[in-house]
mmCIF file of C-alpha atoms and ligand atoms in Angstrom:
data_model
loop_
_atom_site.group_PDB
_atom_site.id
_atom_site.type_symbol
_atom_site.label_atom_id
_atom_site.label_comp_id
_atom_site.label_asym_id
_atom_site.label_seq_id
_atom_site.Cartn_x
_atom_site.Cartn_y
_atom_site.Cartn_z
ATOM 1 C CA UNK A 1 86.407 -121.244 35.832
ATOM 2 C CA UNK A 2 85.069 -121.298 39.451
ATOM 3 C CA UNK A 3 85.347 -118.452 41.842
ATOM 4 C CA UNK A 4 87.479 -119.560 44.872
ATOM 5 C CA UNK A 5 87.768 -117.131 47.781
ATOM 6 C CA UNK A 6 90.911 -117.759 49.823
ATOM 7 C CA UNK A 7 90.425 -116.103 53.293
ATOM 8 C CA UNK A 8 93.943 -115.789 54.812
ATOM 9 C CA UNK A 9 93.712 -115.567 58.536
ATOM 10 C CA UNK A 10 97.200 -116.478 59.292
ATOM 11 C CA UNK A 11 98.476 -113.900 61.720
ATOM 12 C CA UNK A 12 102.205 -114.885 61.676
ATOM 13 C CA UNK A 13 102.415 -114.188 57.893
ATOM 14 C CA UNK A 14 105.268 -115.922 56.171
ATOM 15 C CA UNK A 15 106.264 -117.749 59.440
ATOM 16 C CA UNK A 16 102.795 -119.461 59.416
ATOM 17 C CA UNK A 17 102.678 -123.283 58.963
ATOM 18 C CA UNK A 18 99.033 -122.851 58.407
ATOM 19 C CA UNK A 19 99.756 -120.441 55.486
ATOM 20 C CA UNK A 20 102.124 -122.959 53.961
ATOM 21 C CA UNK A 21 99.477 -125.755 54.108
ATOM 22 C CA UNK A 22 96.779 -123.477 52.842
ATOM 23 C CA UNK A 23 98.912 -122.296 49.911
ATOM 24 C CA UNK A 24 99.579 -125.900 49.024
ATOM 25 C CA UNK A 25 95.951 -126.791 48.651
ATOM 26 C CA UNK A 26 94.771 -123.536 47.066
ATOM 27 C CA UNK A 27 97.496 -123.648 44.492
ATOM 28 C CA UNK A 28 96.528 -127.115 43.401
ATOM 29 C CA UNK A 29 92.828 -126.636 43.063
ATOM 30 C CA UNK A 30 92.014 -126.966 39.335
ATOM 31 C CA UNK A 31 89.830 -124.596 37.282
ATOM 32 C CA UNK A 32 89.749 -121.928 39.934
ATOM 33 C CA UNK A 33 90.047 -118.172 39.699
ATOM 34 C CA UNK A 34 91.396 -117.339 43.170
ATOM 35 C CA UNK A 35 90.561 -114.188 45.053
ATOM 36 C CA UNK A 36 92.743 -113.647 48.075
ATOM 37 C CA UNK A 37 91.445 -111.916 51.177
ATOM 38 C CA UNK A 38 94.243 -111.028 53.607
ATOM 39 C CA UNK A 39 92.524 -110.582 57.049
ATOM 40 C CA UNK A 40 95.725 -109.096 58.764
ATOM 41 C CA UNK A 41 95.605 -106.205 56.233
ATOM 42 C CA UNK A 42 91.924 -105.410 57.099
ATOM 43 C CA UNK A 43 92.519 -104.609 60.756
ATOM 44 C CA UNK A 44 88.819 -105.572 61.547
ATOM 45 C CA UNK A 45 87.587 -104.772 64.965
ATOM 46 C CA UNK A 46 84.690 -106.416 66.684
ATOM 47 C CA UNK A 47 81.338 -105.011 66.168
ATOM 48 C CA UNK A 48 80.399 -102.122 68.501
ATOM 49 C CA UNK A 49 77.162 -100.423 69.097
ATOM 50 C CA UNK A 50 77.667 -97.874 66.317
ATOM 51 C CA UNK A 51 78.472 -100.568 63.717
ATOM 52 C CA UNK A 52 75.441 -102.610 64.812
ATOM 53 C CA UNK A 53 73.224 -99.657 64.449
ATOM 54 C CA UNK A 54 74.648 -98.858 60.982
ATOM 55 C CA UNK A 55 74.114 -102.512 59.945
ATOM 56 C CA UNK A 56 70.587 -102.463 61.239
ATOM 57 C CA UNK A 57 69.709 -99.205 59.425
ATOM 58 C CA UNK A 58 71.202 -100.471 56.109
ATOM 59 C CA UNK A 59 69.486 -103.790 56.454
ATOM 60 C CA UNK A 60 66.118 -101.972 57.212
ATOM 61 C CA UNK A 61 66.417 -100.017 53.958
ATOM 62 C CA UNK A 62 67.613 -103.167 52.095
ATOM 63 C CA UNK A 63 70.798 -101.480 51.101
ATOM 64 C CA UNK A 64 72.665 -104.714 50.705
ATOM 65 C CA UNK A 65 74.989 -103.150 48.016
ATOM 66 C CA UNK A 66 76.405 -100.749 50.594
ATOM 67 C CA UNK A 67 80.240 -100.966 51.207
ATOM 68 C CA UNK A 68 79.456 -102.077 54.690
ATOM 69 C CA UNK A 69 78.255 -105.388 53.316
ATOM 70 C CA UNK A 70 81.285 -105.860 50.899
ATOM 71 C CA UNK A 71 82.790 -108.902 52.678
ATOM 72 C CA UNK A 72 79.372 -110.558 52.971
ATOM 73 C CA UNK A 73 78.679 -110.073 49.329
ATOM 74 C CA UNK A 74 82.146 -111.369 48.390
ATOM 75 C CA UNK A 75 81.544 -114.546 50.406
ATOM 76 C CA UNK A 76 78.009 -114.999 49.075
ATOM 77 C CA UNK A 77 79.025 -114.827 45.548
ATOM 78 C CA UNK A 78 81.998 -117.301 45.606
ATOM 79 C CA UNK A 79 81.704 -120.792 44.404
ATOM 80 C CA UNK A 80 83.816 -122.072 47.247
ATOM 81 C CA UNK A 81 85.850 -120.787 50.149
ATOM 82 C CA UNK A 82 89.076 -121.784 51.825
ATOM 83 C CA UNK A 83 89.548 -120.218 55.224
ATOM 84 C CA UNK A 84 93.019 -120.677 56.705
ATOM 85 C CA UNK A 85 93.958 -119.747 60.400
ATOM 86 C CA UNK A 86 95.893 -121.232 63.221
ATOM 87 C CA UNK A 87 94.103 -122.916 66.075
ATOM 88 C CA UNK A 88 94.154 -120.477 68.983
ATOM 89 C CA UNK A 89 92.714 -121.004 72.461
ATOM 90 C CA UNK A 90 90.505 -123.840 71.354
ATOM 91 C CA UNK A 91 88.955 -121.975 68.363
ATOM 92 C CA UNK A 92 89.588 -119.473 65.532
ATOM 93 C CA UNK A 93 91.669 -116.402 66.346
ATOM 94 C CA UNK A 94 89.441 -113.330 67.210
ATOM 95 C CA UNK A 95 90.546 -111.639 63.876
ATOM 96 C CA UNK A 96 88.861 -114.474 62.055
ATOM 97 C CA UNK A 97 85.795 -114.140 64.327
ATOM 98 C CA UNK A 98 85.583 -110.446 63.489
ATOM 99 C CA UNK A 99 85.530 -111.439 59.787
ATOM 100 C CA UNK A 100 82.823 -114.033 60.291
ATOM 101 C CA UNK A 101 80.635 -111.538 62.138
ATOM 102 C CA UNK A 102 80.494 -109.557 58.851
ATOM 103 C CA UNK A 103 79.249 -112.512 56.916
ATOM 104 C CA UNK A 104 76.037 -113.011 58.972
ATOM 105 C CA UNK A 105 73.591 -110.506 57.513
ATOM 106 C CA UNK A 106 69.817 -111.482 57.748
ATOM 107 C CA UNK A 107 68.226 -110.651 54.376
ATOM 108 C CA UNK A 108 71.520 -110.999 52.515
ATOM 109 C CA UNK A 109 73.401 -114.077 53.449
ATOM 110 C CA UNK A 110 70.620 -115.896 55.289
ATOM 111 C CA UNK A 111 67.008 -115.377 56.263
ATOM 112 C CA UNK A 112 64.528 -116.945 58.747
ATOM 113 C CA UNK A 113 61.592 -118.991 57.580
ATOM 114 C CA UNK A 114 58.097 -118.989 59.021
ATOM 115 C CA UNK A 115 59.122 -121.618 61.600
ATOM 116 C CA UNK A 116 61.880 -119.243 62.774
ATOM 117 C CA UNK A 117 64.637 -121.435 61.493
ATOM 118 C CA UNK A 118 67.523 -119.927 59.421
ATOM 119 C CA UNK A 119 67.726 -120.655 55.762
ATOM 120 C CA UNK A 120 71.076 -119.966 53.968
ATOM 121 C CA UNK A 121 71.336 -117.735 50.863
ATOM 122 C CA UNK A 122 74.999 -118.105 49.973
ATOM 123 C CA UNK A 123 76.250 -119.570 46.836
ATOM 124 C CA UNK A 124 79.486 -121.509 47.919
ATOM 125 C CA UNK A 125 79.130 -125.279 47.461
ATOM 126 C CA UNK A 126 81.774 -125.914 50.036
ATOM 127 C CA UNK A 127 84.113 -124.368 52.678
ATOM 128 C CA UNK A 128 87.407 -125.741 53.504
ATOM 129 C CA UNK A 129 88.939 -124.821 56.861
ATOM 130 C CA UNK A 130 92.702 -125.213 56.826
ATOM 131 C CA UNK A 131 94.517 -125.113 60.140
ATOM 132 C CA UNK A 132 97.455 -126.230 62.196
ATOM 133 C CA UNK A 133 97.536 -126.940 65.908
ATOM 134 C CA UNK A 134 100.255 -127.125 68.489
ATOM 135 C CA UNK A 135 98.624 -129.921 70.293
ATOM 136 C CA UNK A 136 95.715 -132.218 69.446
ATOM 137 C CA UNK A 137 91.938 -132.110 69.416
ATOM 138 C CA UNK A 138 89.618 -135.016 70.339
ATOM 139 C CA UNK A 139 85.986 -134.683 69.871
ATOM 140 C CA UNK A 140 85.314 -137.528 72.417
ATOM 141 C CA UNK A 141 86.832 -135.345 75.094
ATOM 142 C CA UNK A 142 84.828 -132.127 76.048
ATOM 143 C CA UNK A 143 88.086 -130.434 77.085
ATOM 144 C CA UNK A 144 89.750 -131.163 73.734
ATOM 145 C CA UNK A 145 86.750 -130.840 71.366
ATOM 146 C CA UNK A 146 87.589 -128.901 68.125
ATOM 147 C CA UNK A 147 85.402 -125.875 68.676
ATOM 148 C CA UNK A 148 86.688 -124.208 65.552
ATOM 149 C CA UNK A 149 85.313 -126.907 63.171
ATOM 150 C CA UNK A 150 82.111 -127.243 65.211
ATOM 151 C CA UNK A 151 81.452 -123.526 64.957
ATOM 152 C CA UNK A 152 82.422 -123.293 61.339
ATOM 153 C CA UNK A 153 80.299 -126.298 60.408
ATOM 154 C CA UNK A 154 77.203 -124.761 62.033
ATOM 155 C CA UNK A 155 78.034 -121.383 60.344
ATOM 156 C CA UNK A 156 78.107 -123.145 57.055
ATOM 157 C CA UNK A 157 74.705 -124.762 57.775
ATOM 158 C CA UNK A 158 73.245 -121.304 58.594
ATOM 159 C CA UNK A 159 74.686 -119.602 55.478
ATOM 160 C CA UNK A 160 73.684 -122.334 53.067
ATOM 161 C CA UNK A 161 77.087 -123.701 52.415
ATOM 162 C CA UNK A 162 76.343 -127.400 51.828
ATOM 163 C CA UNK A 163 79.721 -128.911 52.504
ATOM 164 C CA UNK A 164 82.302 -128.346 55.334
ATOM 165 C CA UNK A 165 85.638 -130.006 55.635
ATOM 166 C CA UNK A 166 88.774 -129.472 57.856
ATOM 167 C CA UNK A 167 92.279 -130.027 56.702
ATOM 168 C CA UNK A 168 94.629 -129.890 59.734
ATOM 169 C CA UNK A 169 98.159 -130.578 60.741
ATOM 170 C CA UNK A 170 98.398 -131.053 64.436
ATOM 171 C CA UNK A 171 100.959 -131.800 67.248
ATOM 172 C CA UNK A 172 103.351 -129.205 65.730
ATOM 173 C CA UNK A 173 104.382 -127.803 69.118
ATOM 174 C CA UNK A 174 104.688 -131.159 70.906
ATOM 175 C CA UNK A 175 108.416 -131.563 71.935
ATOM 176 C CA UNK A 176 109.833 -134.612 70.109
ATOM 177 C CA UNK A 177 107.429 -134.554 67.183
ATOM 178 C CA UNK A 178 108.924 -134.568 63.669
ATOM 179 C CA UNK A 179 107.274 -131.339 62.501
ATOM 180 C CA UNK A 180 108.659 -131.662 58.935
ATOM 181 C CA UNK A 181 107.182 -135.126 58.621
ATOM 182 C CA UNK A 182 103.802 -133.961 59.992
ATOM 183 C CA UNK A 183 103.595 -131.089 57.514
ATOM 184 C CA UNK A 184 104.675 -133.356 54.656
ATOM 185 C CA UNK A 185 101.913 -135.725 55.340
ATOM 186 C CA UNK A 186 99.393 -132.859 55.623
ATOM 187 C CA UNK A 187 100.638 -131.596 52.371
ATOM 188 C CA UNK A 188 100.083 -134.911 50.706
ATOM 189 C CA UNK A 189 96.520 -134.877 52.016
ATOM 190 C CA UNK A 190 96.231 -131.277 50.726
ATOM 191 C CA UNK A 191 97.088 -132.563 47.180
ATOM 192 C CA UNK A 192 94.279 -135.213 47.346
ATOM 193 C CA UNK A 193 91.810 -132.647 48.622
ATOM 194 C CA UNK A 194 92.765 -130.294 45.883
ATOM 195 C CA UNK A 195 92.589 -132.855 43.137
ATOM 196 C CA UNK A 196 88.902 -133.740 43.853
ATOM 197 C CA UNK A 197 87.844 -130.202 45.196
ATOM 198 C CA UNK A 198 84.932 -129.662 42.848
ATOM 199 C CA UNK A 199 83.720 -133.263 42.858
HETATM 200 C C1 FMN B 1 97.728 -117.335 71.094
HETATM 201 C C2 FMN B 1 97.892 -118.778 70.840
HETATM 202 C C3 FMN B 1 96.981 -119.711 71.213
HETATM 203 C C4 FMN B 1 97.174 -121.125 70.929
HETATM 204 N N1 FMN B 1 96.134 -121.996 71.343
HETATM 205 C C5 FMN B 1 96.287 -123.327 71.017
HETATM 206 C C6 FMN B 1 95.337 -124.372 71.425
HETATM 207 O O1 FMN B 1 94.289 -124.013 72.041
HETATM 208 N N2 FMN B 1 95.491 -125.557 71.042
HETATM 209 C C7 FMN B 1 96.610 -125.971 70.260
HETATM 210 O O2 FMN B 1 96.636 -127.132 69.974
HETATM 211 N N3 FMN B 1 97.507 -125.075 69.897
HETATM 212 C C8 FMN B 1 97.472 -123.818 70.224
HETATM 213 N N4 FMN B 1 98.371 -122.878 69.841
HETATM 214 C C9 FMN B 1 99.548 -123.323 69.015
HETATM 215 C C10 FMN B 1 99.259 -123.123 67.505
HETATM 216 O O3 FMN B 1 97.916 -123.618 67.094
HETATM 217 C C11 FMN B 1 100.328 -123.714 66.621
HETATM 218 O O4 FMN B 1 101.632 -123.268 66.988
HETATM 219 C C12 FMN B 1 99.983 -123.421 65.127
HETATM 220 O O5 FMN B 1 100.753 -124.385 64.280
HETATM 221 C C13 FMN B 1 100.252 -121.968 64.850
HETATM 222 O O6 FMN B 1 100.077 -121.822 63.507
HETATM 223 P P1 FMN B 1 100.881 -120.771 62.490
HETATM 224 O O7 FMN B 1 102.214 -121.406 62.356
HETATM 225 O O8 FMN B 1 100.121 -120.778 61.265
HETATM 226 O O9 FMN B 1 100.936 -119.484 63.194
HETATM 227 C C14 FMN B 1 98.224 -121.525 70.134
HETATM 228 C C15 FMN B 1 99.344 -120.554 69.727
HETATM 229 C C16 FMN B 1 99.086 -119.258 70.062
HETATM 230 C C17 FMN B 1 100.092 -118.208 69.647
#
């Protein structure tokens, strides 16, 4: 069995279309021992000066087993990660950003080589970003670029996660769109993604 970390960043809980899509894909991934991390329950705050000082002190003494680094260690040890969150203000919600901050620990999840370039030290072979959007993204238009995928893809490269993919349903808040049909199509896509998840 592979260790699959399901990071639930769906702020609207059971009302969330993103959570519905994410559950669909996660529940159909074969051979997976699923660990669910519910971000709304963690009430993470952005790093402040005190937290950064604590992080630096723990890193300096190489105390990477400290509870402070629990989220980073959990991520580092997974075989794959699914992160689900709605598309907010052109990127991930700040709740998710606060989580991602906890993953970036020099000496634990990545390090710098002699050329000053980052080298990832995490185990996950892939990260799947599941999202829904009210409108549409268009990477050919700077105003509509999918900043969330661009950021998460770069983060994966930094942490050593080889593969990044996005599963999205979009146009869900556009008046006149058939939301049920869009979600049904995304769920069919989710089934295909899940079936060859470990390939
Ligand atoms: C605070 C906020 C910001 C949003 N920003 C965007 C946006 O930048 N682009 C977009 O297409 N939709 C945006 N939306 C719409 C959501 O992406 C859309 O309704 C999504 O399906 C919500 O997911 P959920 O049902 O999982 O909560 C925003 C919604 C909220 C509440």
